[in-house]
Coordinates of C-alpha atoms and ligand atoms in Angstrom, one line a residue:
Chain X
X1 CA -4.7 31.7 2.6
X2 CA -5.8 28.2 1.9
X3 CA -8.6 29.7 0.0
X4 CA -6.2 31.5 -2.2
X5 CA -4.1 28.4 -2.7
X6 CA -7.3 26.5 -3.9
X7 CA -8.0 29.2 -6.3
X8 CA -4.6 29.1 -7.8
X9 CA -4.7 25.3 -8.0
X10 CA -8.0 25.4 -9.8
X11 CA -6.6 28.2 -12.0
X12 CA -3.8 25.9 -12.9
X13 CA -5.9 23.0 -13.6
X14 CA -8.4 24.9 -15.7
X15 CA -5.6 26.5 -17.7
X16 CA -4.0 23.1 -18.2
X17 CA -7.3 21.9 -19.6
X18 CA -7.6 25.1 -21.7
X19 CA -4.0 24.7 -23.1
X20 CA -3.8 21.1 -23.6
X21 CA -7.0 19.0 -23.3
X22 CA -9.4 21.3 -25.1
X23 CA -7.5 21.8 -28.3
X24 CA -6.9 18.1 -28.5
X25 CA -10.5 17.2 -27.7
X26 CA -11.6 19.5 -30.5
X27 CA -9.9 17.1 -32.9
X28 CA -12.5 14.3 -33.3
X29 CA -10.4 11.8 -35.1
X30 CA -7.6 12.4 -32.4
X31 CA -10.1 11.3 -29.7
X32 CA -11.0 8.2 -31.7
X33 CA -7.3 7.4 -32.1
X34 CA -6.7 8.0 -28.4
X35 CA -9.5 5.6 -27.3
X36 CA -8.2 2.9 -29.5
X37 CA -4.7 3.4 -28.3
X38 CA -5.9 3.2 -24.7
X39 CA -7.6 -0.1 -25.4
X40 CA -4.3 -1.5 -26.8
X41 CA -2.4 -0.2 -23.8
X42 CA -4.9 -1.8 -21.4
X43 CA -4.7 -5.1 -23.3
X44 CA -0.9 -4.9 -23.2
X45 CA -0.7 -4.1 -19.5
X46 CA -3.2 -6.7 -18.4
X47 CA -1.9 -9.4 -20.9
X48 CA -0.9 -11.8 -18.1
X49 CA -4.4 -11.8 -16.8
X50 CA -6.3 -11.7 -20.0
X51 CA -4.3 -14.3 -21.8
X52 CA -5.8 -17.9 -21.9
X53 CA -2.5 -19.6 -22.6
X54 CA 1.2 -19.3 -22.2
X55 CA 2.0 -17.4 -25.5
X56 CA 5.0 -19.6 -26.2
X57 CA 3.6 -22.9 -25.2
X58 CA 3.6 -25.3 -28.2
X59 CA 1.1 -27.9 -28.7
X60 CA 1.6 -29.7 -32.0
X61 CA -1.5 -31.7 -31.5
X62 CA -3.6 -28.5 -31.7
X63 CA -1.8 -26.9 -34.6
X64 CA -3.5 -24.9 -37.4
X65 CA -6.9 -24.9 -35.6
X66 CA -9.5 -22.3 -36.5
X67 CA -11.2 -20.2 -33.7
X68 CA -12.8 -22.3 -31.1
X69 CA -13.8 -22.2 -27.4
X70 CA -10.3 -23.4 -26.3
X71 CA -8.5 -21.1 -28.7
X72 CA -10.5 -18.0 -29.2
X73 CA -8.5 -16.8 -32.3
X74 CA -7.3 -20.2 -33.4
X75 CA -3.7 -21.6 -33.3
X76 CA -0.6 -21.4 -35.5
X77 CA 1.4 -24.1 -37.0
X78 CA 3.2 -24.8 -33.6
X79 CA -0.1 -25.0 -31.8
X80 CA 0.5 -21.7 -30.0
X81 CA -2.6 -19.8 -28.9
X82 CA -3.1 -16.8 -31.3
X83 CA -5.2 -14.8 -28.8
X84 CA -2.5 -15.0 -26.1
X85 CA 0.2 -14.2 -28.5
X86 CA -1.8 -11.2 -29.7
X87 CA -1.9 -9.7 -26.4
X88 CA 1.7 -10.2 -25.6
X89 CA 2.5 -9.0 -29.0
X90 CA 0.7 -5.7 -28.2
X91 CA 2.9 -5.4 -25.2
X92 CA 6.0 -5.9 -27.1
X93 CA 5.0 -3.6 -30.0
X94 CA 4.1 -0.7 -27.6
X95 CA 7.3 -1.3 -25.6
X96 CA 9.6 -1.3 -28.6
X97 CA 7.7 1.7 -30.2
X98 CA 7.8 4.0 -27.2
X99 CA 11.2 2.9 -26.0
X100 CA 13.0 3.4 -29.3
X101 CA 11.2 6.8 -29.8
X102 CA 12.2 7.9 -26.3
X103 CA 15.8 6.9 -26.7
X104 CA 16.0 8.5 -30.2
X105 CA 14.4 11.6 -28.8
X106 CA 16.7 12.0 -25.8
X107 CA 19.9 11.5 -28.0
X108 CA 18.5 13.6 -30.9
X109 CA 17.3 16.5 -28.7
X110 CA 20.7 16.4 -26.8
X111 CA 22.6 16.7 -30.1
X112 CA 20.2 19.4 -31.4
X113 CA 20.5 21.3 -28.2
X114 CA 24.3 21.1 -28.2
X115 CA 24.5 22.2 -31.9
X116 CA 22.0 25.0 -31.5
X117 CA 23.3 26.3 -28.3
X118 CA 27.1 26.0 -28.8
X119 CA 27.3 26.8 -32.4
X120 CA 30.6 27.1 -34.1
X121 CA 32.7 24.1 -35.0
X122 CA 30.7 21.8 -32.6
X123 CA 27.6 22.7 -34.5
X124 CA 29.2 22.0 -37.8
X125 CA 30.5 18.5 -36.8
X126 CA 27.3 17.5 -35.1
X127 CA 25.2 18.6 -38.1
X128 CA 27.4 16.7 -40.6
X129 CA 26.9 13.6 -38.5
X130 CA 23.1 14.2 -38.6
X131 CA 23.1 14.8 -42.3
X132 CA 24.9 11.3 -42.6
X133 CA 22.1 9.7 -40.6
X134 CA 19.4 11.5 -42.5
X135 CA 20.7 10.5 -45.9
X136 CA 19.2 7.0 -45.6
X137 CA 15.5 6.1 -45.1
X138 CA 14.8 4.8 -41.6
X139 CA 14.2 1.2 -42.7
X140 CA 17.5 1.0 -44.5
X141 CA 19.3 2.6 -41.5
X142 CA 17.6 0.3 -39.0
X143 CA 18.4 -2.7 -41.1
X144 CA 22.1 -1.7 -41.3
X145 CA 22.2 -1.2 -37.5
X146 CA 20.6 -4.6 -37.0
X147 CA 23.2 -6.2 -39.2
X148 CA 25.9 -4.6 -37.0
X149 CA 24.2 -5.1 -33.6
X150 CA 22.7 -8.6 -34.2
X151 CA 19.2 -9.9 -33.6
X152 CA 17.2 -9.5 -30.4
X153 CA 14.5 -7.2 -28.8
X154 CA 17.0 -4.9 -27.2
X155 CA 19.1 -4.4 -30.3
X156 CA 16.0 -3.8 -32.2
X157 CA 15.1 -0.9 -29.8
X158 CA 18.7 0.6 -30.2
X159 CA 18.7 0.2 -34.0
X160 CA 15.3 2.0 -34.3
X161 CA 16.4 4.7 -31.8
X162 CA 19.5 5.4 -33.8
X163 CA 17.5 5.8 -36.9
X164 CA 15.3 8.4 -35.2
X165 CA 18.3 10.5 -33.8
X166 CA 18.6 12.4 -37.1
X167 CA 15.1 13.8 -37.4
X168 CA 15.0 14.8 -33.8
X169 CA 18.3 16.5 -33.8
X170 CA 17.7 18.5 -36.9
X171 CA 14.4 19.7 -35.7
X172 CA 15.6 20.6 -32.2
X173 CA 18.4 22.6 -33.6
X174 CA 16.2 24.6 -35.9
X175 CA 13.8 25.5 -33.1
X176 CA 16.7 26.3 -30.7
X177 CA 18.2 28.7 -33.1
X178 CA 14.9 30.4 -33.6
X179 CA 14.1 30.7 -29.9
X180 CA 17.7 31.8 -29.1
X181 CA 17.2 35.0 -31.2
X182 CA 14.2 36.1 -29.3
X183 CA 14.4 39.2 -27.0
X184 CA 13.3 37.3 -23.9
X185 CA 16.6 35.3 -24.0
X186 CA 18.6 38.5 -24.1
X187 CA 16.4 40.0 -21.4
X188 CA 17.1 36.9 -19.2
X189 CA 20.8 37.2 -19.8
X190 CA 20.7 40.9 -18.9
X191 CA 19.0 40.1 -15.7
X192 CA 21.8 37.8 -14.8
X193 CA 20.1 34.5 -15.2
X194 CA 22.8 31.7 -15.4
X195 CA 23.2 30.0 -18.8
X196 CA 22.0 26.6 -17.6
X197 CA 18.9 28.2 -16.2
X198 CA 18.3 30.0 -19.4
X199 CA 18.4 26.8 -21.3
X200 CA 16.2 25.0 -18.9
X201 CA 13.6 27.6 -18.1
X202 CA 13.5 29.7 -21.3
X203 CA 14.8 27.6 -24.3
X204 CA 13.5 24.2 -23.6
X205 CA 9.9 25.0 -22.8
X206 CA 9.7 26.8 -26.1
X207 CA 10.9 23.9 -28.2
X208 CA 9.3 21.1 -26.4
X209 CA 5.9 21.0 -28.0
X210 CA 6.8 20.4 -31.6
X211 CA 9.2 17.8 -30.4
X212 CA 6.5 15.9 -28.5
X213 CA 4.2 16.2 -31.5
X214 CA 6.9 14.7 -33.7
X215 CA 7.5 11.9 -31.1
X216 CA 3.8 11.0 -31.2
X217 CA 4.0 10.6 -34.9
X218 CA 7.2 8.6 -34.8
X219 CA 5.8 5.9 -32.5
X220 CA 3.7 4.5 -35.3
X221 CA 6.7 4.5 -37.7
X222 CA 8.7 2.7 -35.0
X223 CA 6.0 0.0 -34.6
X224 CA 5.7 -0.4 -38.3
X225 CA 9.5 -0.7 -38.7
X226 CA 9.7 -3.1 -35.8
X227 CA 7.1 -5.5 -37.3
X228 CA 8.7 -5.0 -40.8
X229 CA 12.1 -6.0 -39.5
X230 CA 10.8 -9.0 -37.6
X231 CA 8.8 -10.0 -40.7
X232 CA 12.1 -9.9 -42.7
X233 CA 13.7 -12.0 -40.0
X234 CA 16.1 -9.3 -38.8
X235 CA 14.2 -8.2 -35.7
X236 CA 13.2 -10.1 -32.6
X237 CA 13.8 -13.8 -32.5
X238 CA 11.2 -16.6 -32.4
X239 CA 9.3 -17.7 -30.5
X240 CA 8.9 -14.3 -29.0
X241 CA 5.2 -13.2 -29.5
X242 CA 5.7 -10.5 -32.1
X243 CA 3.1 -9.4 -34.7
X244 CA 5.8 -9.2 -37.5
X245 CA 7.0 -12.7 -36.8
X246 CA 3.4 -14.0 -36.5
X247 CA 2.6 -12.6 -39.9
X248 CA 5.7 -14.1 -41.4
X249 CA 5.0 -17.4 -39.8
X250 CA 1.4 -17.6 -41.2
X251 CA 2.5 -16.8 -44.7
X252 CA 3.0 -20.4 -45.7
X253 CA -0.4 -21.4 -44.5
X254 CA -2.3 -18.3 -45.9
X255 CA -4.7 -20.5 -48.0
X256 CA -5.5 -23.2 -45.3
X257 CA -5.2 -21.1 -42.1
X258 CA -5.5 -17.3 -43.1
X259 CA -6.2 -16.3 -39.5
X260 CA -2.5 -16.9 -38.4
X261 CA -1.4 -13.9 -40.6
X262 CA -4.8 -12.1 -40.6
X263 CA -5.2 -11.7 -36.8
X264 CA -1.9 -9.9 -36.1
X265 CA -2.1 -8.1 -39.4
X266 CA -5.5 -6.5 -38.5
X267 CA -4.3 -5.8 -35.0
X268 CA -1.3 -3.9 -36.4
X269 CA -3.2 -2.0 -39.0
X270 CA -5.8 -0.8 -36.5
X271 CA -3.0 0.3 -34.0
X272 CA -1.1 2.2 -36.8
X273 CA -4.2 3.9 -38.0
X274 CA -5.1 5.0 -34.4
X275 CA -1.5 6.3 -33.8
X276 CA -1.6 8.3 -36.9
X277 CA -4.9 9.8 -36.1
X278 CA -3.6 10.9 -32.7
X279 CA -0.4 12.1 -34.2
X280 CA -2.2 14.2 -36.7
X281 CA -4.5 15.6 -34.0
X282 CA -1.5 16.4 -31.8
X283 CA 0.1 18.3 -34.7
X284 CA -3.0 20.2 -35.5
X285 CA -3.6 21.2 -32.0
X286 CA -0.1 22.2 -30.9
X287 CA 2.2 22.9 -33.9
X288 CA 1.5 26.4 -35.0
X289 CA 3.4 25.9 -38.2
X290 CA 0.9 23.5 -39.7
X291 CA -2.3 24.7 -38.0
X292 CA -5.3 24.2 -40.2
X293 CA -7.8 26.8 -40.5
X294 CA -10.1 26.4 -37.4
Chain D
X1 CA 28.1 66.4 -5.1
X2 CA 26.1 63.5 -6.6
X3 CA 27.7 60.3 -7.4
X4 CA 28.4 59.6 -11.1
X5 CA 26.8 56.4 -12.3
X6 CA 27.5 56.2 -16.0
X7 CA 30.1 58.1 -18.0
X8 CA 30.5 57.7 -21.7
X9 CA 33.8 59.0 -23.0
X10 CA 33.9 59.6 -26.8
X11 CA 31.9 56.5 -27.5
X12 CA 31.6 55.3 -31.1
X13 CA 29.7 52.4 -32.5
X14 CA 30.4 51.2 -36.1
X15 CA 28.5 48.5 -37.8
X16 CA 30.1 46.8 -40.8
X17 CA 27.6 46.2 -43.5
X18 CA 28.6 43.5 -46.0
X19 CA 27.1 43.8 -49.4
X20 CA 27.9 40.8 -51.6
X21 CA 28.1 41.9 -55.2
X22 CA 28.4 39.4 -58.1
X23 CA 32.2 39.0 -57.8
X24 CA 33.4 41.1 -55.1
X25 CA 32.5 41.7 -51.5
X26 CA 32.1 45.4 -50.5
X27 CA 31.9 46.3 -46.9
X28 CA 30.6 49.7 -45.8
X29 CA 30.8 51.3 -42.3
X30 CA 27.7 52.5 -40.6
X31 CA 28.4 54.9 -37.7
X32 CA 25.4 54.5 -35.5
X33 CA 27.2 56.5 -32.7
X34 CA 29.9 59.0 -33.1
X35 CA 31.7 60.8 -30.4
X36 CA 29.0 60.4 -27.6
X37 CA 30.0 62.2 -24.3
X38 CA 27.4 61.7 -21.5
X39 CA 27.4 61.7 -17.8
X40 CA 24.6 60.3 -15.7
X41 CA 24.5 61.1 -12.0
X42 CA 22.7 59.4 -9.2
X43 CA 19.0 60.5 -9.3
X44 CA 19.1 61.9 -12.8
X45 CA 16.1 61.4 -15.2
X46 CA 17.4 61.7 -18.7
X47 CA 15.4 61.6 -21.9
X48 CA 17.1 60.5 -25.1
X49 CA 15.3 62.3 -27.8
X50 CA 15.6 62.0 -31.6
X51 CA 14.0 60.8 -34.8
X52 CA 13.9 57.1 -35.5
X53 CA 17.3 56.0 -36.7
X54 CA 19.3 58.6 -34.7
X55 CA 21.0 55.9 -32.5
X56 CA 19.0 56.0 -29.3
X57 CA 18.5 52.3 -29.0
X58 CA 22.1 51.7 -29.9
X59 CA 23.2 54.0 -27.2
X60 CA 21.1 52.4 -24.5
X61 CA 22.3 49.0 -25.7
X62 CA 25.9 50.1 -25.2
X63 CA 25.2 51.4 -21.8
X64 CA 23.7 48.1 -20.8
X65 CA 26.7 46.2 -22.1
X66 CA 24.7 44.4 -24.7
X67 CA 26.9 45.6 -27.4
X68 CA 30.6 46.6 -27.2
X69 CA 31.7 50.1 -28.0
X70 CA 33.9 50.3 -31.2
X71 CA 35.8 53.1 -29.7
X72 CA 35.8 55.1 -26.5
X73 CA 34.8 53.8 -23.1
X74 CA 31.5 53.2 -21.2
X75 CA 32.1 53.4 -17.5
X76 CA 29.7 52.2 -14.8
X77 CA 30.9 53.9 -11.6
X78 CA 34.5 53.4 -11.9
X79 CA 34.4 50.2 -13.9
X80 CA 34.8 49.8 -17.7
X81 CA 31.7 47.9 -18.8
X82 CA 33.8 45.9 -21.3
X83 CA 35.9 44.4 -18.5
X84 CA 33.6 43.6 -15.7
X85 CA 34.6 40.6 -13.5
X86 CA 31.9 38.1 -12.7
X87 CA 31.1 39.7 -9.3
X88 CA 30.7 43.2 -10.8
X89 CA 28.6 41.9 -13.7
X90 CA 26.3 40.3 -11.2
X91 CA 25.9 43.5 -9.4
X92 CA 25.4 45.3 -12.6
X93 CA 22.6 42.8 -13.6
X94 CA 20.8 43.6 -10.4
X95 CA 21.4 47.4 -10.2
X96 CA 20.5 48.2 -13.8
X97 CA 17.2 47.2 -15.2
X98 CA 16.1 47.5 -18.8
X99 CA 12.5 47.8 -20.1
X100 CA 12.4 46.6 -23.7
X101 CA 10.7 48.4 -26.5
X102 CA 9.1 45.2 -27.4
X103 CA 7.8 44.4 -23.9
X104 CA 5.9 41.3 -24.9
X105 CA 8.8 39.9 -26.9
X106 CA 11.0 40.3 -23.7
X107 CA 8.9 37.9 -21.7
X108 CA 8.9 34.1 -22.1
X109 CA 5.6 33.2 -23.7
X110 CA 5.4 30.0 -21.7
X111 CA 5.9 31.5 -18.3
X112 CA 3.1 32.8 -16.1
X113 CA 3.3 36.5 -15.1
X114 CA 3.8 35.3 -11.5
X115 CA 6.9 33.4 -12.5
X116 CA 8.2 36.2 -14.7
X117 CA 8.0 38.6 -11.9
X118 CA 9.5 36.1 -9.3
X119 CA 12.5 35.2 -11.6
X120 CA 14.6 38.3 -10.7
X121 CA 13.6 38.2 -7.1
X122 CA 14.6 34.6 -6.7
X123 CA 17.7 35.2 -8.8
X124 CA 19.2 37.8 -6.7
X125 CA 17.9 36.2 -3.4
X126 CA 16.1 39.3 -2.5
X127 CA 13.7 37.6 0.0
X128 CA 13.0 34.2 1.5
X129 CA 11.3 31.6 -0.8
X130 CA 8.0 31.7 1.2
X131 CA 7.9 35.4 0.9
X132 CA 8.1 35.4 -2.9
X133 CA 4.3 35.2 -3.6
X134 CA 3.7 38.1 -1.4
X135 CA 6.5 40.0 -3.0
X136 CA 5.1 39.3 -6.4
X137 CA 1.7 40.4 -5.4
X138 CA 3.1 43.8 -4.1
X139 CA 4.9 44.3 -7.3
X140 CA 1.9 43.8 -9.5
X141 CA -0.1 46.1 -7.2
X142 CA 2.5 48.6 -7.5
X143 CA 2.1 49.0 -11.1
X144 CA -1.7 49.1 -10.6
X145 CA -2.8 45.8 -12.0
X146 CA -5.0 43.2 -10.3
X147 CA -3.4 40.1 -8.8
X148 CA -5.7 38.0 -11.0
X149 CA -3.3 38.6 -13.9
X150 CA -0.5 36.6 -12.1
X151 CA -1.8 33.3 -13.4
X152 CA -2.0 34.5 -17.0
X153 CA 0.5 34.2 -19.8
X154 CA 2.0 37.3 -21.4
X155 CA 0.1 36.5 -24.7
X156 CA -3.2 36.9 -22.8
X157 CA -2.5 40.5 -21.7
X158 CA -3.2 43.7 -23.5
X159 CA -0.4 46.0 -24.7
X160 CA -0.7 48.4 -21.8
X161 CA -0.9 45.5 -19.2
X162 CA 2.3 44.0 -20.7
X163 CA 4.2 47.2 -20.5
X164 CA 3.3 47.6 -16.9
X165 CA 4.3 44.0 -16.2
X166 CA 7.7 44.9 -17.9
X167 CA 8.0 47.8 -15.5
X168 CA 7.0 45.6 -12.6
X169 CA 9.8 43.1 -13.6
X170 CA 12.3 45.9 -13.9
X171 CA 11.4 46.9 -10.3
X172 CA 11.6 43.4 -9.0
X173 CA 15.3 43.5 -8.7
X174 CA 15.2 46.7 -6.8
X175 CA 17.5 48.5 -9.3
X176 CA 19.3 51.9 -8.9
X177 CA 19.0 52.6 -12.6
X178 CA 16.1 51.9 -15.0
X179 CA 16.4 52.2 -18.7
X180 CA 13.4 52.2 -21.0
X181 CA 13.2 52.1 -24.7
X182 CA 10.1 53.8 -26.1
X183 CA 8.1 52.4 -23.3
X184 CA 4.9 54.4 -24.2
X185 CA 5.1 54.5 -28.1
X186 CA 2.1 53.1 -29.7
X187 CA -0.2 53.1 -26.7
X188 CA -3.6 54.9 -26.4
X189 CA -3.2 58.4 -25.0
X190 CA -4.9 57.3 -21.7
X191 CA -2.9 54.2 -21.2
X192 CA 0.2 56.2 -22.2
X193 CA -0.6 58.7 -19.4
X194 CA -1.0 55.9 -16.9
X195 CA 2.3 54.3 -17.7
X196 CA 4.0 57.8 -17.6
X197 CA 2.5 58.6 -14.3
X198 CA 3.6 55.3 -13.0
X199 CA 7.2 55.9 -14.0
X200 CA 7.2 59.4 -12.7
X201 CA 5.9 58.3 -9.3
X202 CA 8.5 55.7 -9.1
X203 CA 11.3 58.1 -9.8
X204 CA 10.1 60.5 -7.3
X205 CA 9.4 57.9 -4.6
X206 CA 12.4 55.7 -4.8
X207 CA 15.0 58.0 -6.3
X208 CA 15.6 55.8 -9.2
X209 CA 17.9 57.1 -11.9
X210 CA 16.0 56.9 -15.3
X211 CA 17.1 56.8 -18.9
X212 CA 14.1 57.1 -21.0
X213 CA 14.2 56.9 -24.9
X214 CA 11.4 58.7 -26.7
X215 CA 10.8 60.5 -29.9
X216 CA 8.2 62.7 -28.3
X217 CA 9.4 65.9 -26.7
X218 CA 6.2 66.2 -24.7
X219 CA 6.8 62.8 -23.0
X220 CA 10.4 63.8 -22.4
X221 CA 9.4 67.0 -20.8
X222 CA 6.8 65.4 -18.5
X223 CA 9.0 62.6 -17.2
X224 CA 12.6 63.8 -17.2
X225 CA 14.6 66.7 -15.8
X226 CA 17.3 66.4 -18.5
X227 CA 17.2 65.9 -22.2
X228 CA 19.8 64.9 -24.6
X229 CA 18.9 65.3 -28.3
X230 CA 20.4 62.9 -30.7
X231 CA 20.9 63.4 -34.4
X232 CA 22.7 60.8 -36.6
X233 CA 24.6 59.2 -33.8
X234 CA 25.7 62.5 -32.1
X235 CA 24.3 64.2 -29.1
X236 CA 23.6 67.8 -30.6
X237 CA 22.2 69.4 -27.5
X238 CA 22.0 68.4 -23.8
X239 CA 20.8 70.2 -20.8
X240 CA 17.9 70.7 -18.3
X241 CA 14.5 70.0 -19.8
X242 CA 13.1 73.4 -19.0
X243 CA 16.0 75.4 -20.5
X244 CA 16.0 73.2 -23.6
X245 CA 12.3 73.6 -24.3
X246 CA 12.2 77.3 -23.6
X247 CA 15.5 78.2 -25.4
X248 CA 16.6 75.7 -27.8
X249 CA 20.1 76.5 -29.0
X250 CA 20.6 73.9 -31.6
X251 CA 18.6 74.4 -34.9
X252 CA 17.5 70.7 -34.8
X253 CA 16.1 71.0 -31.3
X254 CA 14.3 74.1 -32.5
X255 CA 12.9 72.3 -35.5
X256 CA 11.7 69.3 -33.3
X257 CA 10.0 71.8 -31.0
X258 CA 8.2 73.4 -33.9
X259 CA 7.1 70.0 -35.2
X260 CA 5.6 69.4 -31.8
X261 CA 2.2 71.2 -31.7
X262 CA 1.5 73.5 -28.9
X263 CA -1.5 75.7 -27.9
X264 CA 0.4 78.9 -27.3
X265 CA 2.6 79.0 -30.4
X266 CA 1.5 78.8 -34.1
X267 CA 2.7 75.8 -36.1
X268 CA 5.8 76.9 -38.1
X269 CA 7.6 75.1 -40.8
X270 CA 9.1 72.0 -39.3
X271 CA 12.0 69.8 -40.5
X272 CA 12.4 69.4 -44.1
X273 CA 13.4 66.1 -45.7
X274 CA 14.4 62.7 -44.2
X275 CA 17.1 61.8 -41.8
X276 CA 20.0 60.9 -44.1
X277 CA 21.7 57.6 -43.8
X278 CA 24.5 57.2 -41.3
X279 CA 26.5 55.2 -43.8
X280 CA 28.0 58.2 -45.7
X281 CA 28.0 61.0 -43.3
X282 CA 28.6 64.3 -45.1
X283 CA 31.7 66.4 -44.3
X284 CA 31.0 69.2 -41.9
X285 CA 28.1 69.4 -39.7
X286 CA 25.8 66.4 -40.0
X287 CA 22.7 68.5 -39.8
X288 CA 23.8 71.0 -42.4
X289 CA 21.7 69.5 -45.2
X290 CA 18.5 70.1 -43.3
X291 CA 19.4 73.3 -41.3
X292 CA 17.4 76.4 -41.7
X293 CA 20.3 78.7 -40.9
X294 CA 23.1 76.8 -42.6
X295 CA 26.3 78.8 -43.4
X296 CA 29.3 78.0 -45.5
X297 CA 31.5 77.2 -42.5
X298 CA 28.9 74.4 -41.5
X299 CA 29.8 72.5 -44.6
X300 CA 33.4 72.4 -43.7
X301 CA 33.7 72.0 -39.9
X302 CA 32.0 69.2 -37.8
X303 CA 31.1 70.9 -34.6
X304 CA 31.9 69.0 -31.3
X305 CA 29.7 69.1 -28.2
X306 CA 30.8 72.2 -26.3
X307 CA 29.8 73.8 -23.0
X308 CA 27.5 76.8 -23.3
X309 CA 26.8 77.1 -19.6
X310 CA 28.0 74.7 -16.9
X311 CA 24.8 72.6 -17.5
X312 CA 24.2 73.0 -21.2
X313 CA 26.1 71.7 -24.1
X314 CA 25.4 72.2 -27.8
X315 CA 27.1 71.0 -30.9
X316 CA 26.6 73.8 -33.3
X317 CA 28.9 76.5 -34.8
X318 CA 26.3 79.1 -34.6
X319 CA 23.9 78.4 -31.8
X320 CA 20.4 79.9 -32.1
X321 CA 20.1 83.1 -30.2
X322 CA 16.5 83.9 -30.1
X323 CA 14.1 81.1 -30.4
X324 CA 10.9 80.8 -32.6
Ligands
LIG401 N1 22.8 45.5 -35.6 C1 22.8 46.5 -36.4 N2 23.5 46.3 -37.7 C2 23.5 47.4 -38.5 N3 23.1 48.6 -38.3 C3 22.4 48.8 -37.3 C4 22.3 47.8 -36.2 N4 21.5 48.3 -35.1 C5 21.2 49.6 -35.6 N5 21.8 49.9 -36.8 C6 21.6 51.2 -37.4 O1 22.1 52.1 -36.5 C7 21.3 53.3 -36.7 C8 20.7 53.7 -35.3 O2 19.7 52.8 -35.0 P1 18.9 52.8 -33.6 O3 19.9 53.0 -32.5 O4 18.0 51.6 -33.6 O5 18.1 54.1 -33.8 P2 16.8 54.6 -32.9 O6 16.7 53.7 -31.7 O7 17.2 56.0 -32.5 O8 15.6 54.6 -33.9 C9 20.2 53.0 -37.7 O9 20.7 53.6 -39.0 C10 20.2 51.6 -37.8 O10 20.0 51.1 -39.1
LIG402 MG1 14.9 52.5 -31.3

């Protein structure tokens, strides 16, 4: 008996590998992206131990210094340590990126599911709201929400999340409609499977992978928007260690201390490239609609 | 006296087809089923035979309650299918199983075979949770497949394997009635034979009532004790398999038999022409246009299904007397 169990467990593991890991690992660039992102995540998680200074401690005596033994990546105009701020900035960027996408995903998928499953007037109303959200580019929408909600890290997450609701909702609804018309849904109803179980067991698993692929791609957009808004002064508030803020702060000293903007700028660029590589890899590996010729 | 499971009383099914012209909207009526009378008793094995488009699938979908009858009534036991309460609906879901024509499409592609087979067992609480794996293994063994397939996904199985899994799933709920839509069409002859043998053994062993759709009279005669021949939404002949095959009384049945090659009889002229569209049914007998022995009365009168002997019914004004 225990032997049979082991067998089925290894079966499961190997099929997980076959269905998920192998297709992804075949995408070379996705692996590169994944490794870079892992490095960022580690830096963010261990920021308190890796940092050499308090990221918001000002030391005007040591302002505008270049890289040195005391300040590995130099200091900004307030004398804050750029290396420590960079680490904490990674933390903030990743948290805002993933949190806003997760929130937007939950709300958007809920709306899309409701519209696709209930249909009728409910669907019409929900989809008109979604059309309204989709009428504006994400940046404009997020700016409008920030203007209403006010500055701050938490509000930035909500604003970004709201701007992602539309795309997730529309996509989920389309997939739900497509799955709903499949014979196995009717077969389940005929067998007497309760409606909620049909949604949970038969509809959701069949719409989830394109949604996750989309979520992966959205994280990079979220981080870019987050930095952009902070750069424009309508995101997080100083002195929070944020890459967008840091780039904005260094603008005035670009000729005498280019590292102030340069360090967070390069960090941001590398992270975005890595996220896009991974997102493209996920899409090519799991979204049958856009599968490239193998 | 056997207990009656299904009775269909003058059932009709009309589809409204909308054709949008440039300025007006025309709707046409398509009569997929017309005046169907059918009785299914406990332990019956009935084959629905007819060319494609004759309404076999529509009939079975009506009997499953997947579509409403436009007119007439479908009774399951004593209850009208259109007005089942929650309790009766649940019982119906357990007692009547359907095997889809598209067996692969009727299974969730993201579920393992083990979970697909366990679903009806768990749903109807047919055994303890710990006993389910053993139950599932028994099911897959019963349809003659190795237990190794249980961890696969439907997409990884061959056509014949998927059909057998569909049969196993139908058996999982321990139904009284199994309905199957073209379950062997498009399979290799050897695989087809395996699936047919499986179904036949099941019916013999467990006394399951079977409704089997096929366009192949050979398959029908192998599997079923009764045959109902459909033509353009009407049952034109019905009775015990042996009688129908040896002495067909409806010219359409006779033509179908002739189209079906046999060793002991020469091939004669088979059906001429295509099955007409059920949108504009001709006046009179619907088969008149293709009938070899059409007479003038056939173009005027639409023959209803009438009793020839207590067991046989035929819808023809001039039933064939001496066959082929
Ligand atoms: N949902 C539908 N809408 C319109 N016409 C339909 C529909 N389903 C079936 N029909 C028509 O009803 C007739 C019978 O179809 P069907 O029951 O599938 O025949 P069979 O299974 O014998 O091949 C066909 O002419 C078909 O075009
Ligand atoms: Mg059919």
